[in-house]
Coordinates of C-alpha atoms in Angstrom, one line a residue:
Chain A
M1 CA 70.6 -11.0 72.7
R2 CA 70.9 -7.2 72.2
T3 CA 67.5 -6.6 73.8
A4 CA 68.4 -8.9 76.7
F5 CA 71.6 -6.9 77.2
I6 CA 69.8 -3.6 77.2
D7 CA 67.2 -4.8 79.6
T8 CA 69.7 -6.3 82.0
A9 CA 72.1 -3.4 81.9
T10 CA 69.3 -1.0 82.5
A11 CA 68.2 -3.0 85.5
L12 CA 71.8 -3.2 86.8
L13 CA 72.2 0.6 86.6
D14 CA 69.0 0.9 88.7
E15 CA 70.1 -1.7 91.2
D16 CA 73.8 -1.1 91.7
P17 CA 75.3 2.4 92.0
R18 CA 78.7 0.9 91.2
T19 CA 77.8 0.2 87.6
A20 CA 78.3 2.7 84.8
L21 CA 77.7 2.4 81.1
V22 CA 79.9 3.9 78.4
L23 CA 78.5 4.2 74.8
A24 CA 79.8 5.5 71.5
D25 CA 76.4 6.4 70.1
I26 CA 75.5 2.7 69.3
S27 CA 72.4 1.7 71.3
A28 CA 72.2 5.2 72.8
A29 CA 68.5 5.6 72.0
Q30 CA 67.7 2.3 73.7
F31 CA 69.5 3.4 76.8
A32 CA 67.9 6.9 76.9
P33 CA 65.5 6.0 79.8
A34 CA 68.4 4.7 81.9
G35 CA 70.3 7.9 81.0
H36 CA 67.5 10.1 82.3
R37 CA 67.6 8.3 85.6
H38 CA 71.4 8.1 85.9
P39 CA 72.9 10.9 83.9
D40 CA 76.3 10.6 85.7
R41 CA 76.6 6.8 85.1
V42 CA 75.2 6.5 81.5
L43 CA 77.8 8.2 79.4
N44 CA 77.6 8.5 75.6
V45 CA 80.9 9.9 74.3
G46 CA 79.8 10.1 70.7
I47 CA 81.5 8.2 67.9
R48 CA 84.8 7.9 69.9
E49 CA 85.7 4.3 70.6
Q50 CA 89.2 5.0 71.8
L51 CA 87.8 7.5 74.3
M52 CA 85.0 5.0 75.2
I53 CA 87.6 2.5 76.5
G54 CA 89.8 5.2 78.0
V55 CA 86.8 6.5 79.9
A56 CA 86.0 2.9 81.0
G57 CA 89.5 2.6 82.4
G58 CA 89.3 5.9 84.2
L59 CA 85.9 5.0 85.7
A60 CA 87.3 1.7 86.9
L61 CA 90.3 3.5 88.5
T62 CA 87.8 5.4 90.7
G63 CA 86.1 2.1 91.8
L64 CA 83.1 2.0 89.5
R65 CA 82.3 -1.0 87.3
P66 CA 82.1 0.2 83.7
I67 CA 80.2 -1.6 80.9
A68 CA 81.3 -0.5 77.4
H69 CA 79.3 -1.4 74.4
S70 CA 79.5 -1.2 70.6
Y71 CA 79.9 -3.3 67.5
A72 CA 82.7 -5.8 67.9
T73 CA 84.8 -4.2 65.2
F74 CA 84.7 -0.8 66.8
L75 CA 84.8 -1.9 70.5
V76 CA 87.6 -4.4 70.1
D77 CA 89.5 -4.0 66.8
R78 CA 89.6 -0.3 66.7
A79 CA 90.3 0.3 70.4
Y80 CA 92.6 -2.7 70.9
E81 CA 95.5 -0.6 72.2
Q82 CA 93.2 1.1 74.7
I83 CA 92.0 -2.3 75.9
K84 CA 95.6 -3.4 76.3
L85 CA 96.8 -0.2 78.0
D86 CA 93.8 1.6 79.5
L87 CA 92.4 -1.5 81.1
D88 CA 94.9 -4.4 81.2
H89 CA 98.1 -2.4 81.9
Q90 CA 96.3 -0.2 84.6
G91 CA 95.3 -3.4 86.3
V92 CA 91.6 -2.6 86.1
G93 CA 88.7 -4.4 84.5
A94 CA 85.5 -3.6 82.6
V95 CA 82.7 -5.5 80.9
L96 CA 83.0 -5.1 77.2
V97 CA 79.8 -6.0 75.4
S98 CA 79.8 -6.4 71.6
I99 CA 77.2 -6.9 69.0
G100 CA 77.6 -7.8 65.3
A101 CA 79.7 -10.8 66.0
S102 CA 81.6 -12.3 62.9
Y103 CA 79.2 -12.2 60.0
D104 CA 76.0 -10.9 61.7
G105 CA 76.7 -7.8 59.6
S106 CA 77.0 -9.7 56.4
A107 CA 75.0 -7.2 54.4
E108 CA 77.1 -4.3 55.8
G109 CA 80.4 -5.8 54.5
R110 CA 83.8 -6.2 56.1
T111 CA 83.7 -2.9 57.8
H112 CA 81.1 -4.3 60.2
Q113 CA 82.6 -7.7 60.7
S114 CA 85.0 -8.8 63.4
P115 CA 85.7 -12.5 63.3
G116 CA 89.1 -11.9 65.0
D117 CA 87.9 -10.4 68.2
V118 CA 88.4 -13.4 70.5
A119 CA 91.9 -14.0 69.1
L120 CA 92.7 -10.4 70.0
F121 CA 91.8 -11.1 73.6
D122 CA 94.1 -14.1 73.5
S123 CA 96.9 -11.8 72.7
L124 CA 96.4 -10.0 76.0
G125 CA 97.2 -13.0 78.2
D126 CA 95.0 -15.1 80.3
G127 CA 93.2 -12.5 82.4
W128 CA 90.1 -12.1 80.3
T129 CA 86.9 -14.1 80.6
V130 CA 85.3 -14.4 77.2
R131 CA 81.5 -15.2 77.1
V132 CA 79.9 -16.2 73.9
P133 CA 76.2 -16.8 74.7
G134 CA 74.3 -19.0 72.3
H135 CA 70.8 -17.9 73.4
P136 CA 69.3 -14.7 74.6
D137 CA 68.4 -16.3 77.9
E138 CA 72.1 -16.9 78.6
V139 CA 72.8 -13.1 78.4
A140 CA 71.3 -11.8 81.6
P141 CA 73.0 -14.3 84.0
L142 CA 76.3 -13.8 82.3
L143 CA 76.1 -10.0 82.5
R144 CA 74.9 -10.1 86.1
N145 CA 77.8 -12.4 87.0
A146 CA 80.2 -10.0 85.3
A147 CA 78.8 -6.9 87.0
T148 CA 79.5 -8.3 90.5
T149 CA 83.2 -8.6 89.9
D150 CA 86.1 -6.3 89.0
D151 CA 87.5 -8.7 86.4
P152 CA 88.0 -8.1 82.7
V153 CA 85.1 -9.7 80.8
Y154 CA 84.2 -9.7 77.1
L155 CA 80.6 -10.6 76.3
R156 CA 80.1 -11.3 72.7
L157 CA 76.5 -11.1 71.5
S158 CA 75.2 -12.4 68.2
E159 CA 72.0 -12.5 66.2
Q160 CA 72.7 -16.2 65.6
R161 CA 71.2 -18.3 68.3
N162 CA 70.4 -21.9 69.4
T163 CA 66.8 -23.1 70.1
E164 CA 67.6 -23.9 73.7
A165 CA 69.4 -21.9 76.4
Y166 CA 72.1 -23.5 78.7
P167 CA 72.9 -20.7 81.2
D168 CA 75.1 -23.1 83.3
A169 CA 77.5 -23.9 80.4
S170 CA 80.6 -22.1 81.8
R171 CA 82.2 -25.5 81.7
L172 CA 81.8 -28.1 78.9
L173 CA 78.2 -29.4 79.1
V174 CA 77.7 -32.8 77.4
L175 CA 74.5 -32.7 75.3
R176 CA 75.0 -35.8 73.3
R177 CA 77.1 -38.7 74.5
G178 CA 78.8 -41.2 72.1
L179 CA 80.1 -44.6 72.9
A180 CA 83.3 -45.1 74.9
D181 CA 86.2 -43.3 73.2
A182 CA 83.9 -41.6 70.8
P183 CA 85.4 -38.4 69.2
L184 CA 84.6 -35.2 71.1
V185 CA 83.0 -32.3 69.3
V186 CA 83.0 -28.9 71.2
A187 CA 80.6 -26.3 70.1
V188 CA 80.9 -22.7 71.3
G189 CA 77.9 -20.3 71.6
P190 CA 75.6 -20.1 68.6
M191 CA 77.4 -23.0 66.8
L192 CA 75.6 -25.6 69.0
D193 CA 72.5 -26.1 66.8
P194 CA 74.3 -26.5 63.5
T195 CA 76.8 -28.8 65.3
L196 CA 74.0 -31.0 66.7
A197 CA 72.4 -31.2 63.3
A198 CA 75.6 -32.0 61.6
T199 CA 76.5 -34.8 63.9
E200 CA 73.1 -36.4 63.9
G201 CA 73.6 -40.2 63.8
M202 CA 77.4 -40.0 64.2
D203 CA 79.0 -41.7 67.1
V204 CA 80.4 -38.6 68.7
T205 CA 80.2 -36.8 72.0
V206 CA 79.0 -33.2 71.6
A207 CA 79.8 -30.7 74.4
Y208 CA 78.7 -27.1 74.6
T209 CA 80.1 -24.0 76.3
H210 CA 79.4 -20.3 76.2
T211 CA 82.7 -19.5 77.9
P212 CA 85.7 -20.2 75.8
R213 CA 88.0 -18.2 78.1
P214 CA 89.0 -19.5 80.5
F215 CA 88.6 -22.7 78.5
D216 CA 87.4 -25.7 80.5
S217 CA 90.6 -27.6 80.1
R218 CA 89.8 -30.0 82.9
G219 CA 86.5 -30.9 81.3
L220 CA 88.2 -31.2 77.9
R221 CA 90.7 -33.7 79.4
A222 CA 87.9 -35.7 81.0
L223 CA 85.9 -35.9 77.8
A224 CA 88.4 -36.0 75.0
S225 CA 89.4 -39.2 73.2
T226 CA 91.9 -39.2 70.4
D227 CA 89.9 -37.1 68.1
V228 CA 88.7 -33.6 69.0
V229 CA 86.7 -31.2 66.9
L230 CA 86.3 -27.5 67.7
V231 CA 83.4 -25.6 66.2
E232 CA 83.7 -21.9 67.0
P233 CA 81.7 -18.9 65.7
Y234 CA 84.9 -16.7 65.3
L235 CA 88.2 -17.3 63.5
A236 CA 89.0 -20.9 62.9
G237 CA 91.7 -22.1 65.2
T238 CA 91.2 -19.4 67.8
S239 CA 91.1 -22.1 70.6
S240 CA 93.6 -24.5 69.0
A241 CA 96.5 -23.4 71.2
V242 CA 94.4 -23.8 74.3
V243 CA 93.2 -27.2 73.4
S244 CA 96.8 -28.3 72.4
R245 CA 98.1 -27.1 75.8
A246 CA 95.4 -28.9 77.6
L247 CA 96.1 -32.2 75.7
A248 CA 99.9 -31.7 75.4
D249 CA 100.7 -35.0 77.0
V250 CA 97.9 -37.0 75.3
P251 CA 98.1 -38.3 71.8
H252 CA 95.3 -36.5 69.9
R253 CA 94.2 -35.1 66.6
L254 CA 92.5 -31.7 66.4
L255 CA 90.1 -30.3 63.7
A256 CA 89.4 -26.6 64.3
L257 CA 86.4 -25.2 62.5
G258 CA 85.3 -21.6 62.4
V259 CA 85.3 -18.5 60.3
G260 CA 87.9 -18.5 57.5
Q261 CA 90.7 -16.0 57.4
T262 CA 89.8 -14.6 54.1
D263 CA 87.7 -11.5 53.5
L264 CA 85.0 -13.0 51.2
R265 CA 84.1 -9.6 49.8
R266 CA 80.5 -10.8 49.5
Y267 CA 77.2 -9.6 51.1
G268 CA 74.2 -11.8 51.4
D269 CA 72.8 -12.9 54.7
P270 CA 74.4 -14.6 57.7
A271 CA 73.1 -18.0 56.5
D272 CA 75.0 -17.5 53.2
H273 CA 78.2 -16.7 55.1
A274 CA 77.7 -19.7 57.4
R275 CA 77.5 -21.8 54.2
W276 CA 80.5 -20.2 52.6
H277 CA 82.6 -20.7 55.7
G278 CA 81.4 -24.3 56.0
L279 CA 79.7 -23.6 59.3
D280 CA 76.1 -24.6 58.3
A281 CA 75.0 -28.2 59.2
D282 CA 75.9 -29.6 55.8
G283 CA 79.4 -28.0 55.7
L284 CA 80.2 -29.1 59.3
R285 CA 79.0 -32.6 58.5
R286 CA 81.3 -32.8 55.5
S287 CA 84.3 -31.5 57.4
I288 CA 83.8 -33.6 60.5
S289 CA 83.0 -36.8 58.5
A290 CA 86.2 -36.3 56.4
F291 CA 88.3 -35.7 59.5
L292 CA 86.9 -38.7 61.4
G293 CA 87.0 -40.9 58.3
S294 CA 90.6 -40.1 57.7
V295 CA 91.8 -42.0 60.7
G296 CA 94.7 -44.1 59.6
G297 CA 93.9 -43.2 56.0
Chain B
M1 CA 91.8 14.2 104.2
T2 CA 95.1 15.8 104.9
T3 CA 95.8 18.9 102.8
T4 CA 99.3 19.2 101.6
L5 CA 101.0 22.3 103.0
P6 CA 103.1 24.4 100.7
T7 CA 106.5 22.8 100.7
D8 CA 109.7 23.6 98.7
S9 CA 111.2 20.6 97.1
G10 CA 113.5 22.7 94.9
A11 CA 116.6 22.4 97.1
R12 CA 116.5 18.6 96.9
L13 CA 115.5 18.1 93.3
P14 CA 118.9 18.6 91.5
G15 CA 120.5 16.0 93.7
L16 CA 117.7 13.5 93.3
I17 CA 117.7 13.9 89.5
R18 CA 121.5 13.3 89.4
R19 CA 120.9 9.9 91.0
L20 CA 118.8 8.9 88.0
T21 CA 120.9 7.6 85.1
G22 CA 120.4 5.7 81.9
D23 CA 117.6 7.9 80.4
E24 CA 119.7 10.4 78.4
K25 CA 117.6 10.1 75.4
H26 CA 114.6 11.6 77.1
A27 CA 116.4 14.1 79.2
P28 CA 114.9 17.2 77.4
S29 CA 111.4 16.0 78.0
A30 CA 112.2 15.2 81.7
H31 CA 113.6 18.7 82.3
S32 CA 110.8 20.4 80.5
T33 CA 108.3 19.1 83.1
I34 CA 110.2 19.7 86.3
D35 CA 108.8 23.2 87.1
V36 CA 105.2 22.1 86.5
L37 CA 105.7 19.0 88.6
Q38 CA 107.4 21.0 91.4
V39 CA 104.6 23.5 91.6
L40 CA 101.9 20.8 91.4
Y41 CA 103.3 18.7 94.2
D42 CA 104.6 21.5 96.3
R43 CA 101.6 23.7 96.2
V44 CA 98.6 22.4 94.3
L45 CA 97.8 18.7 94.6
R46 CA 96.1 17.5 97.7
V47 CA 97.7 14.1 98.0
T48 CA 100.4 12.7 100.3
P49 CA 102.1 9.4 100.7
D50 CA 99.4 8.6 103.3
T51 CA 96.5 9.4 101.0
V52 CA 97.6 7.7 97.7
D53 CA 94.4 5.5 98.0
A54 CA 92.0 8.0 99.5
P55 CA 88.9 8.7 97.4
E56 CA 89.1 12.4 98.2
R57 CA 92.7 12.9 96.9
D58 CA 93.5 14.9 93.9
R59 CA 94.7 12.8 90.9
F60 CA 97.8 13.5 88.9
L61 CA 98.1 11.5 85.7
L62 CA 101.3 11.7 83.8
S63 CA 100.3 11.0 80.2
K64 CA 103.6 11.9 78.7
G65 CA 105.2 8.9 80.4
H66 CA 108.6 9.0 78.7
G67 CA 111.5 10.8 80.4
P68 CA 110.1 10.4 83.9
A69 CA 113.2 11.5 85.7
A70 CA 111.7 14.7 87.0
Y71 CA 108.5 12.8 88.0
Y72 CA 110.5 10.2 90.0
A73 CA 112.6 12.9 91.6
V74 CA 109.5 14.9 92.7
L75 CA 107.9 11.7 94.1
A76 CA 111.0 11.0 96.1
A77 CA 111.3 14.5 97.3
H78 CA 107.7 14.2 98.7
G79 CA 108.2 10.8 100.2
F80 CA 106.1 8.7 97.9
I81 CA 109.1 6.5 97.0
P82 CA 112.5 6.0 98.8
D83 CA 115.4 8.0 97.4
A84 CA 117.4 4.8 96.9
W85 CA 115.0 3.7 94.1
L86 CA 116.5 6.5 92.0
D87 CA 119.9 4.8 91.9
D88 CA 118.8 1.8 89.7
L89 CA 116.6 3.3 87.0
A90 CA 115.2 0.5 84.8
G91 CA 117.6 -2.0 86.4
P92 CA 116.6 -5.7 86.7
E93 CA 115.3 -5.2 90.3
S94 CA 114.0 -1.6 89.8
R95 CA 110.5 -0.6 90.2
L96 CA 111.2 2.6 88.2
G97 CA 111.3 2.1 84.5
H98 CA 111.8 4.4 81.6
H99 CA 108.0 4.6 81.6
P100 CA 106.2 4.6 85.0
D101 CA 103.9 1.7 86.0
R102 CA 101.1 2.4 88.5
L103 CA 101.2 -1.1 89.8
L104 CA 104.9 -0.8 90.7
V105 CA 105.3 2.8 92.0
P106 CA 103.3 4.3 95.0
G107 CA 101.6 7.5 94.1
V108 CA 101.6 6.9 90.3
E109 CA 98.0 7.0 89.1
I110 CA 98.5 5.5 85.6
G111 CA 101.0 3.4 83.8
S112 CA 102.0 5.4 80.7
G113 CA 104.5 5.6 77.9
S114 CA 102.5 5.0 74.8
L115 CA 101.2 8.5 73.9
G116 CA 97.6 9.5 73.7
H117 CA 96.2 7.5 76.7
G118 CA 96.3 9.8 79.7
L119 CA 93.7 12.3 78.7
G120 CA 91.1 9.6 78.0
L121 CA 91.8 8.0 81.3
A122 CA 91.7 11.4 83.0
V123 CA 88.2 12.1 81.5
G124 CA 87.0 8.7 82.8
T125 CA 88.5 9.4 86.2
A126 CA 86.9 12.9 86.4
L127 CA 83.5 11.3 85.4
G128 CA 83.9 8.5 87.9
L129 CA 84.6 11.0 90.7
R130 CA 81.6 13.1 89.8
A131 CA 79.3 10.0 89.6
Q132 CA 80.3 9.1 93.1
G133 CA 79.6 12.6 94.5
L134 CA 83.3 13.3 95.0
L135 CA 83.2 16.9 94.0
K136 CA 86.3 18.2 95.7
P137 CA 89.1 16.2 94.0
R138 CA 90.6 17.6 90.8
V139 CA 92.1 15.5 88.1
Y140 CA 95.3 16.9 86.6
V141 CA 96.8 15.3 83.5
L142 CA 100.1 16.3 82.0
L143 CA 100.7 16.0 78.3
G144 CA 103.4 17.0 75.8
D145 CA 102.7 19.3 72.8
A146 CA 103.8 16.5 70.4
E147 CA 101.5 14.1 72.1
L148 CA 98.6 16.1 71.0
D149 CA 99.2 14.8 67.5
E150 CA 97.6 11.6 68.7
G151 CA 93.9 11.5 67.6
S152 CA 92.8 9.9 70.8
N153 CA 93.4 13.2 72.5
H154 CA 91.2 15.0 70.1
E155 CA 88.3 12.6 71.1
A156 CA 88.9 13.5 74.7
I157 CA 89.3 17.3 74.1
A158 CA 86.0 17.5 72.2
Y159 CA 84.0 15.4 74.7
A160 CA 85.3 17.0 77.9
G161 CA 84.6 20.5 76.5
A162 CA 81.1 19.6 75.2
T163 CA 80.1 18.1 78.6
G164 CA 81.6 20.9 80.7
L165 CA 83.8 18.5 82.7
D166 CA 85.0 21.1 85.2
N167 CA 86.9 18.9 87.6
L168 CA 89.5 18.3 84.9
T169 CA 92.7 20.2 84.2
A170 CA 95.0 19.3 81.4
V171 CA 98.6 20.7 81.4
V172 CA 100.4 20.7 78.1
V173 CA 104.1 21.3 78.4
D174 CA 105.0 23.0 75.1
N175 CA 108.6 22.6 74.1
E176 CA 107.7 22.8 70.4
S177 CA 108.2 19.1 69.8
A178 CA 105.2 18.6 67.5
S179 CA 106.3 17.7 64.0
Y180 CA 104.0 20.2 62.3
G181 CA 103.5 22.6 65.1
W182 CA 100.2 24.0 66.2
A183 CA 99.0 26.9 64.0
G184 CA 96.9 29.3 66.1
G185 CA 98.5 28.0 69.3
I186 CA 97.7 25.0 71.4
A187 CA 95.2 26.7 73.6
S188 CA 93.0 27.5 70.6
R189 CA 92.5 23.8 69.9
F190 CA 91.0 23.4 73.4
T191 CA 89.1 26.7 73.8
V192 CA 87.2 26.1 70.5
N193 CA 85.9 23.0 72.2
G194 CA 84.7 24.9 75.3
W195 CA 87.7 24.7 77.6
T196 CA 89.1 27.6 79.5
A197 CA 92.9 28.1 79.0
D198 CA 95.9 29.9 80.4
T199 CA 99.2 30.0 78.6
V200 CA 102.2 30.8 80.8
D201 CA 105.9 30.7 81.0
G202 CA 106.6 27.1 82.1
R203 CA 109.6 28.2 84.2
D204 CA 107.7 30.9 86.2
H205 CA 106.4 29.2 89.4
E206 CA 104.0 32.0 90.3
A207 CA 102.5 32.1 86.9
L208 CA 102.2 28.3 86.9
Y209 CA 100.5 28.3 90.3
A210 CA 98.0 30.9 89.2
A211 CA 97.2 29.0 86.0
L212 CA 97.1 25.6 87.7
T213 CA 94.5 26.9 90.2
G214 CA 92.8 29.2 87.7
H215 CA 90.0 26.8 86.6
R216 CA 86.5 28.2 86.2
P217 CA 83.1 26.6 86.8
R218 CA 81.4 24.5 84.1
H219 CA 84.5 24.2 81.9
P220 CA 87.5 21.9 81.8
H221 CA 90.7 23.9 82.1
L222 CA 93.9 23.9 80.1
V223 CA 97.3 25.2 81.2
V224 CA 99.9 25.5 78.4
A225 CA 103.3 25.7 80.0
R226 CA 105.8 27.0 77.4
T227 CA 109.4 26.0 77.8
E228 CA 112.5 26.4 75.7
S229 CA 112.3 24.6 72.4
K230 CA 113.4 21.0 72.5
G231 CA 115.5 21.9 69.4

């Protein structure tokens, strides 16, 4: 996904004089060719993430379309107040593109992990579009779409990926349909493959989206039965409030699966972390089976 | 692009400031900035109420957004906002708050209040103008000396100096508010990073004018305007 981002952003800088890229040393070498061609629009501010977002805000104030990029924890967590004030409060947008989502940086430890990033955007109100692609081929169309607007967009890239791309999944896309009134399982971004594996043989409807904000509330209402399961690659429960609002007048039960709140203080690889957070196929199957089996129990 | 002719708003400002009420807490910071603002809007900035959206206008970013009484009075004196707005500062129907909001006040380039945001935004604005070939407009950003305590400013100072961002002027109004002061002087913190700097009496309009227009090629410029201590 990172390569797809770099290739697409490089092309956008060549094609559209309105686009500008702001870096804080991360991926600077990969963008060096673009920087040679567009020295005024490829800006590396050094290891200065607050300034990176401030500069993005200033660029947007002059009418350019800034793309800012770093690891999620530096881009979002560290510079949160700049996102709130230098973009939101000024009434301007940018495309923020992160890498290292959740436990991609498992071996790097907590300093390089940001499972709470999407929840932080939720704290800013409902203006942000949050894109969580599940496949590298979903990245280019999402980035190109974002570059044509002035809206605030967060594009969350991961090294975890599904086997198939679904570029059109801005709304809930049904990939497996259960019988009438079957429970609905919503998988976001790279959680699709483990979710499909976990629910193999179950009577459930599985729907996929790479765009949790704005959440497809209408699609949710159309597909949901009594039981709804969310499977998200960031903090568990991040979308619970959205789902609860969408189904406020409908009797329902909700199971929200995702990354746990606790810093595990363990290294290992992303597959280990997926297992520890119950987000591998076996863990998901256990959680979903227990939830669905507990009806009336 | 209309160039602002030299005007003298001085006669009107005391009356306009008297119309603003309810911001006593920040009065010292408001009054520390009035001379800089007067010189900027009377004699330096090429922006008028008719050109608040013109790409070629000069930009003035008030980073030190608290105590904006002097700012609002100067905006009224130059016709950016009606005088009547001054009578209901931070009231329920007011567009003027204790911290200015660019979406509510014509001529206000940034919403500010939380310290340490204006200089980063100014750097981005200066870069955005340059990238679009808009080489005439200057970007002025006003900060307080205590505001420089915020680390975000240090990111911007180092980067702007290293890249020779010469369409940018920072104005630091120094009323000795910083908790631990600035050993070696404020200007030294900028010049060591490649800025040019002038330190002047913040009440002396001729000295302020010379400093505010005293930028040199290939360097961002700093004006330290020293005023009486906040005490």
